[in-house]
Short mmCIF file of C-alpha atoms and ligand atoms in Angstrom, two decimals:
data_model
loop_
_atom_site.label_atom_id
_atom_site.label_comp_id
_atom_site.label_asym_id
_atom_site.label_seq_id
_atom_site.Cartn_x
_atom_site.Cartn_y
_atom_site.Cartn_z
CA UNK A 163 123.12 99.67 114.39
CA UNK A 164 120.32 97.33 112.50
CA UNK A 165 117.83 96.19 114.83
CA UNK A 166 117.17 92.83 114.75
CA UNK A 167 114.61 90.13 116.16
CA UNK A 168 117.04 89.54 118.93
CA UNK A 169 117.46 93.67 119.77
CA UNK A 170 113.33 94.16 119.74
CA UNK A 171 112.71 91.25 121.65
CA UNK A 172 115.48 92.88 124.49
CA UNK A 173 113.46 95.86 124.08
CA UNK A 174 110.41 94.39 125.55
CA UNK A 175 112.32 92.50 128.58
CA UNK A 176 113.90 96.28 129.06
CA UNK A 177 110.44 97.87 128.69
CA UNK A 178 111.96 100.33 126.38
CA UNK A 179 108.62 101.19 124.16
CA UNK A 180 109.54 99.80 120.65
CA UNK A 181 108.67 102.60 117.40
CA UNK A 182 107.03 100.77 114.58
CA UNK A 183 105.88 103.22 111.52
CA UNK A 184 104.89 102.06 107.98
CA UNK A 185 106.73 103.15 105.09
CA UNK A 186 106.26 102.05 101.24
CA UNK A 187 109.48 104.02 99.29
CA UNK A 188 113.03 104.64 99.18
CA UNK A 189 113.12 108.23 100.60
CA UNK A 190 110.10 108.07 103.00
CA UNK A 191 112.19 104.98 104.77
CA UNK A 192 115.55 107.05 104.87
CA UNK A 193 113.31 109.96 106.63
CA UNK A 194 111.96 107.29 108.81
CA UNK A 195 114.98 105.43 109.82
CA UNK A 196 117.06 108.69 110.52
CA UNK A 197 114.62 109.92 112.79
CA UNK A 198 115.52 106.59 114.69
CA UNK A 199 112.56 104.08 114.34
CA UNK A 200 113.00 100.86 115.79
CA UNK A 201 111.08 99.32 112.55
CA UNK A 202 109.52 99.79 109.68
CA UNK A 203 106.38 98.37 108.21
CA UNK A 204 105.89 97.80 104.53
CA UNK A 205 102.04 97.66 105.08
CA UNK A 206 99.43 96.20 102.50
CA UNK A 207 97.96 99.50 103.52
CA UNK A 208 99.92 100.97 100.68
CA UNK A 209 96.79 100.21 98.78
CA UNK A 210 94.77 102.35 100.23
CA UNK A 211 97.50 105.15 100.67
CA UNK A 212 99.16 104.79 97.97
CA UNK A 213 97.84 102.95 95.03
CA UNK A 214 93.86 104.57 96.00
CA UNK A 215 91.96 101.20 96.89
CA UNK A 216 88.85 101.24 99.37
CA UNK A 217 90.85 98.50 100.89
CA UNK A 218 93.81 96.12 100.83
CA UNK A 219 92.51 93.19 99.17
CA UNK A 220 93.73 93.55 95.66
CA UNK A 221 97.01 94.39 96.48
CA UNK A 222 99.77 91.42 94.94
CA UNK A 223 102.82 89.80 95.62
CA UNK A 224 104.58 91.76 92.89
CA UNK A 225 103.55 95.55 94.92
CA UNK A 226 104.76 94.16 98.11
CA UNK A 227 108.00 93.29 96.72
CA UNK A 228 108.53 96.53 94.51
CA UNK A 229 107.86 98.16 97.78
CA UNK A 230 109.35 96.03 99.98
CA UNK A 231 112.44 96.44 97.96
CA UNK A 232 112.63 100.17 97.69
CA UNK A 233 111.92 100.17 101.29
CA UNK A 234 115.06 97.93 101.96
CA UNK A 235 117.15 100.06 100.62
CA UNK A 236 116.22 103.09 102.30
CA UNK A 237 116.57 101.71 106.28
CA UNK A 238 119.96 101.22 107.04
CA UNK A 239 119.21 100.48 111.26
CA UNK A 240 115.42 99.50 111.22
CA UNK A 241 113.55 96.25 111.37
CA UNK A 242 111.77 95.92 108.04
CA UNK A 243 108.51 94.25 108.27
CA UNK A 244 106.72 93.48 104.60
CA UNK A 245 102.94 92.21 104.79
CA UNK A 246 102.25 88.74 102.99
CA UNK A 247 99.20 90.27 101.27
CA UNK A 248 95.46 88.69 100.82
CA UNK A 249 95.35 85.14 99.23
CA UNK A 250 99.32 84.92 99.25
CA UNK A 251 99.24 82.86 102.41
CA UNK A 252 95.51 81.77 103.36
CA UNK A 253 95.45 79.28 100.47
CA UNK A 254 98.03 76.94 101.72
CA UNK A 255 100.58 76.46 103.66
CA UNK A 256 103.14 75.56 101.16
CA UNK A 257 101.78 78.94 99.19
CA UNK A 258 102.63 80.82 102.96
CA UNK A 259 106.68 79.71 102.75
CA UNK A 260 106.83 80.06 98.97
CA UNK A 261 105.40 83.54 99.13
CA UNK A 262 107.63 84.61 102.41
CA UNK A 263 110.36 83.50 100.82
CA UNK A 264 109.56 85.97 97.78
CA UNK A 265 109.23 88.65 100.40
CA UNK A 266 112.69 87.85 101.58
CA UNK A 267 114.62 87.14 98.53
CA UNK A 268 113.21 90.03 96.15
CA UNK A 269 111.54 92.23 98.54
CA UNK A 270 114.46 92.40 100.74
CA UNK A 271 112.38 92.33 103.89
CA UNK A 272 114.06 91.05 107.50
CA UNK A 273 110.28 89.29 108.37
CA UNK A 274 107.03 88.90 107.00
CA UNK A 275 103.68 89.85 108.64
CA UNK A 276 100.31 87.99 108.25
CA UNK A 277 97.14 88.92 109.81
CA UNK A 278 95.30 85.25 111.90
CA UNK A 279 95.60 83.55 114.87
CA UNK A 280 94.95 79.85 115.91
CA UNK A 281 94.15 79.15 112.16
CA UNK A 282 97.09 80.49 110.83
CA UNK A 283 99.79 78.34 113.38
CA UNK A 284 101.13 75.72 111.16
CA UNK A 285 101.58 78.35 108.66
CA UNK A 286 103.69 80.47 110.96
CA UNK A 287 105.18 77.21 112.00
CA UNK A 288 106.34 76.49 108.31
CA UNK A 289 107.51 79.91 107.61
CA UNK A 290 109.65 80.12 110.82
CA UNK A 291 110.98 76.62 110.19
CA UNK A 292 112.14 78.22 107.17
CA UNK A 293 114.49 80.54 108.74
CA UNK A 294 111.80 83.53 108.00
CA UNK A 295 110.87 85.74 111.40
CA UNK A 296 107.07 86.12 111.36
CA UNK A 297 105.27 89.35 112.80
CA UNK A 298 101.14 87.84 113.27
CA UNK A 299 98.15 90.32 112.93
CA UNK A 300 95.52 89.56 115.49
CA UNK A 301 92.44 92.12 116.32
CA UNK A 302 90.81 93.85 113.58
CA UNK A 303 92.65 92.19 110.48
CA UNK A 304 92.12 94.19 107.30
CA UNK A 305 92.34 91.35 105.10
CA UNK A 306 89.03 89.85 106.50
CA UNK A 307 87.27 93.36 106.12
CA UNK A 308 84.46 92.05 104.25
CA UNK A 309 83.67 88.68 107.06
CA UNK A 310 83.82 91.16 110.02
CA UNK A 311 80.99 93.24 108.27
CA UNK A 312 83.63 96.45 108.60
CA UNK A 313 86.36 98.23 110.25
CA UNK A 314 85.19 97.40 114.01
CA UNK A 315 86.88 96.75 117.91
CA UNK A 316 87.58 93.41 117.78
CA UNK A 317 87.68 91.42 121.51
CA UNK A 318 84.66 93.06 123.42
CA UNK A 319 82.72 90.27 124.86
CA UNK A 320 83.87 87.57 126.47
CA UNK A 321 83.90 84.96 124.12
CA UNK A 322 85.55 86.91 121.52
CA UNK A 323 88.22 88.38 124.21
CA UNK A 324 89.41 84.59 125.31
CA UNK A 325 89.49 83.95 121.24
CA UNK A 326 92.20 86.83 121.27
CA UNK A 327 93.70 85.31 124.04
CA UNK A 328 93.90 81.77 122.26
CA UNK A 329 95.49 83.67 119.41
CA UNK A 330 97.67 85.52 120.86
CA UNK A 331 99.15 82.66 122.58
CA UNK A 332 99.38 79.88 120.05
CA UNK A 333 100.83 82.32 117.66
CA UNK A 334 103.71 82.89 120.34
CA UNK A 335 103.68 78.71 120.31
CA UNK A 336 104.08 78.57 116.75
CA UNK A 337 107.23 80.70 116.80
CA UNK A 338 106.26 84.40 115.76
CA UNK A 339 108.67 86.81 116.68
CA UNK A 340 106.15 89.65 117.32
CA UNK A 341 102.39 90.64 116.98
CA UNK A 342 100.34 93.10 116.12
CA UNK A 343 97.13 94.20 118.23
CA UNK A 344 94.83 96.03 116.23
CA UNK A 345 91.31 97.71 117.31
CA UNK A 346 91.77 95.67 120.81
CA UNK A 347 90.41 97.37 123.75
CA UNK A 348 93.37 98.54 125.86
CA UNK A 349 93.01 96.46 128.93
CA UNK A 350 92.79 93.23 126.63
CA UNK A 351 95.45 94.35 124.89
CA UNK A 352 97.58 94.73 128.38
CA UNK A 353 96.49 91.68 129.12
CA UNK A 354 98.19 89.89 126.39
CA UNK A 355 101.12 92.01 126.52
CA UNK A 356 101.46 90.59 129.96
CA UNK A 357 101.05 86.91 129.30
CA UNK A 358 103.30 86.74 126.30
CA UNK A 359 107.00 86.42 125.81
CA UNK A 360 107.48 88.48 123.02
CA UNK A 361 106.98 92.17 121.80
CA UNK A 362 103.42 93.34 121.12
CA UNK A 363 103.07 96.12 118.85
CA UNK A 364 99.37 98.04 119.15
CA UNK A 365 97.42 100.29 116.50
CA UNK A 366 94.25 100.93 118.47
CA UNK A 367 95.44 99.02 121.15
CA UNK A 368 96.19 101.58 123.94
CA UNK A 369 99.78 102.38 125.74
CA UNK A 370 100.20 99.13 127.83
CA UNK A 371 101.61 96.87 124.52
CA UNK A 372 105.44 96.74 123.93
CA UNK A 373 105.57 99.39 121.00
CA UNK A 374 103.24 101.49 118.81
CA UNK A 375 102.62 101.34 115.17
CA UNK A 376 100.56 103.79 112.48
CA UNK A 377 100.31 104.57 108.86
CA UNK A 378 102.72 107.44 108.22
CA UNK A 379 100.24 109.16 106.12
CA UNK A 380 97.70 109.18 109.12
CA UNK A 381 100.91 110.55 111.72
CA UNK A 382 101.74 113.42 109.09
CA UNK A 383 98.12 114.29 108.29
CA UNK A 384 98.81 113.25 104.42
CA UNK A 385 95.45 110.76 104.49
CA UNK A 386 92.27 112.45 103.20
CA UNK A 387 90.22 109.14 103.85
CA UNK A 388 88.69 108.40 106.83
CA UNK A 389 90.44 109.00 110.42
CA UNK A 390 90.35 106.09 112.71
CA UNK A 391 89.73 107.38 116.89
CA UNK A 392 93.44 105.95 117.44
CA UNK A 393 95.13 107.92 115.58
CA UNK A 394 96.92 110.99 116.49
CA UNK A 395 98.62 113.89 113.64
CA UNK A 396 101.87 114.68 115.22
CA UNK A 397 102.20 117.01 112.10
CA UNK A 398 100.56 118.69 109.29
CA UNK A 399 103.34 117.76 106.12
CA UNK A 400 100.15 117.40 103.88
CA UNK A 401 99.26 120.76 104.67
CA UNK A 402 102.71 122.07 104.65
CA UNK A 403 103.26 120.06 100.85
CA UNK A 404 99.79 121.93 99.48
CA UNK A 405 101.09 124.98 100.46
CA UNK A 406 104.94 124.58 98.77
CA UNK A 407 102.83 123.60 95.76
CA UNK A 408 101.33 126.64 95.61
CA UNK A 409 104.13 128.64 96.40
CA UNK A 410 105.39 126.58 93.49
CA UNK A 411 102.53 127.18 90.69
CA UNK A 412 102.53 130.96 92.07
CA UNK A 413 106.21 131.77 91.35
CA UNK A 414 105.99 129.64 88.06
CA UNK A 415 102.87 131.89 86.85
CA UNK A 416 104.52 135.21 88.18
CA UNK A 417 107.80 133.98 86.27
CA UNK A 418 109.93 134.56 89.85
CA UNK A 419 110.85 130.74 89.33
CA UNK A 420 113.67 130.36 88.50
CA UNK A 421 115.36 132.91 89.76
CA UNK A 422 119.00 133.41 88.28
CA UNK A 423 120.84 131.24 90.82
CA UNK A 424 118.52 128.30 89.95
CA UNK A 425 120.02 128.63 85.74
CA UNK A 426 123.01 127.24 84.00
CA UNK A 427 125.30 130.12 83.06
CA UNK A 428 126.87 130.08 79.20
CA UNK A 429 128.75 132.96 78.22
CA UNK A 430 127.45 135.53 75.78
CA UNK A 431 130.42 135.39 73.23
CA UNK A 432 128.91 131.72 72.31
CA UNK A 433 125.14 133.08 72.28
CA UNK A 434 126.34 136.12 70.31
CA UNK A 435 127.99 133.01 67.36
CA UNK A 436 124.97 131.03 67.20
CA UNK A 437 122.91 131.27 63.81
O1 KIV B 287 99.06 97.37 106.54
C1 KIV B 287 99.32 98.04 107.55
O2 KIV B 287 99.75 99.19 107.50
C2 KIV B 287 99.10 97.41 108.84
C3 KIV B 287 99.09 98.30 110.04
C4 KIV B 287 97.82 99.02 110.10
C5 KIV B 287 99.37 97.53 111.28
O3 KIV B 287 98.90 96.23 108.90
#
């Protein structure tokens, strides 16, 4: 059965942990959503795992969609989430409900996700008004990388923890159906979770929020980059692709591959007529 806003948000009130993993193509989604995620997100991290950037700041509107898209049509039951990527929403918000509207129409996605809090209200107010669900990005936000000086915990004094707060809470007020906690110390984090009404998803965030959500790469131990503290390899599949490679190249070399049930079969009567 597709989830839906209305299913995730009965997950919370149910506190039946909600499974949020990202996902950027056709087959990784169909792996994804048979395994029985909740949702999936089409991250702007694909440019950094999949298109090689040190960050996501130059992906576009036109990746997110291609993505987006191919992603669509790979998760027949989960929630599919598609970034609004850097400068596709900040510069207005008539640019915000154009754009998530683009994410919608050609991307195929069933809500966008922007990273801001208090600053970023009316535009989740537009969006919303437009019939588009809205997941917000609070914590460390990617997108502002190069203002926060780096990747760092975002929340740990006092004045920046009741600035999450603020956030958190006038995002809710503007209408977003989720949000995402990320690098938030965990008893912040459970904090929020407790004072808002709807889900709150948490990378770096510790157990208390309403779900979890990581970069598949990182979960599979496909990412050669750096590895944040909060994430855990539930499986080697990079390892285990390097070594069906090689298996691969060996067999090739040793001409074992292919073996006769891999060939097409003609019989020799026509070989024997050829000139
Ligand atoms: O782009 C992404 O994958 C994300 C997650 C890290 C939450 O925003």
């Amino acid at each position: 059965m597709k989830n839906t806003v209305l299913t995730l948000q009965k997950q919370k009130e149910e506190k039946d942990k909600i499974v949020m993993v990202t996902a950027y193509d056709y087959t990784t989604a169909r792996i994804m959503d048979e395994a029985g995620v909740n949702t999936i997100l089409v991250g702007d991290s694909l440019g950094m795992t999949m298109l090689g950037y040190e960050d996501t700041l130059s992906v576009t509107m036109e990746d997110m969609i291609h993505h987006s898209a191919a992603v669509a049509r790979g998760a027949q039951n989960a929630f599919v989430v598609t970034d609004m990527p850097f400068m596709s929403y900040q510069t207005s918000v008539y640019d915000a409900v154009v754009n998530a509207g683009r994410l919608m129409k050609e991307g195929r996605a069933n809500a966008v996700k922007l990273e801001g809090g208090v600053e970023y209200a009316p535009h989740i107010e537009a969006i919303v008004k437009a019939s588009i669900p809205v997941v917000a990005h609070i914590g460390l936000t990617p997108q502002s990388v190069n203002a926060f000086g780096g990747f760092k915990v975002q929340g740990k004094d006092l004045k920046a923890a009741q600035k999450l707060i603020e956030d958190a809470k006038a995002i809710e007020a503007a209408g977003a159906c989720m949000v995402v906690m990320e690098c938030v110390p965990a008893k912040l984090a459970q904090k929020i979770t407790e004072e808002l009404t709807i889900p709150t998803i948490g990378i770096g965030a510790g157990p208390d929020c309403d779900g979890q959500v990581l970069v598949y790469q990182d979960l599979l131990g496909m990412y050669g980059g750096m590895r944040p503290k909060f994430v855990k390899v539930f499986a080697d599949a990079g390892e285990t692709m390097r070594e069906g490679v090689k298996a691969y190249i060996s067999e090739t070399k040793e001409g074992t591959f292919p073996a006769a049930d891999h060939c097409f079969k003609i019989e020799d009567s026509v070989i024997e007529k050829l000139y």
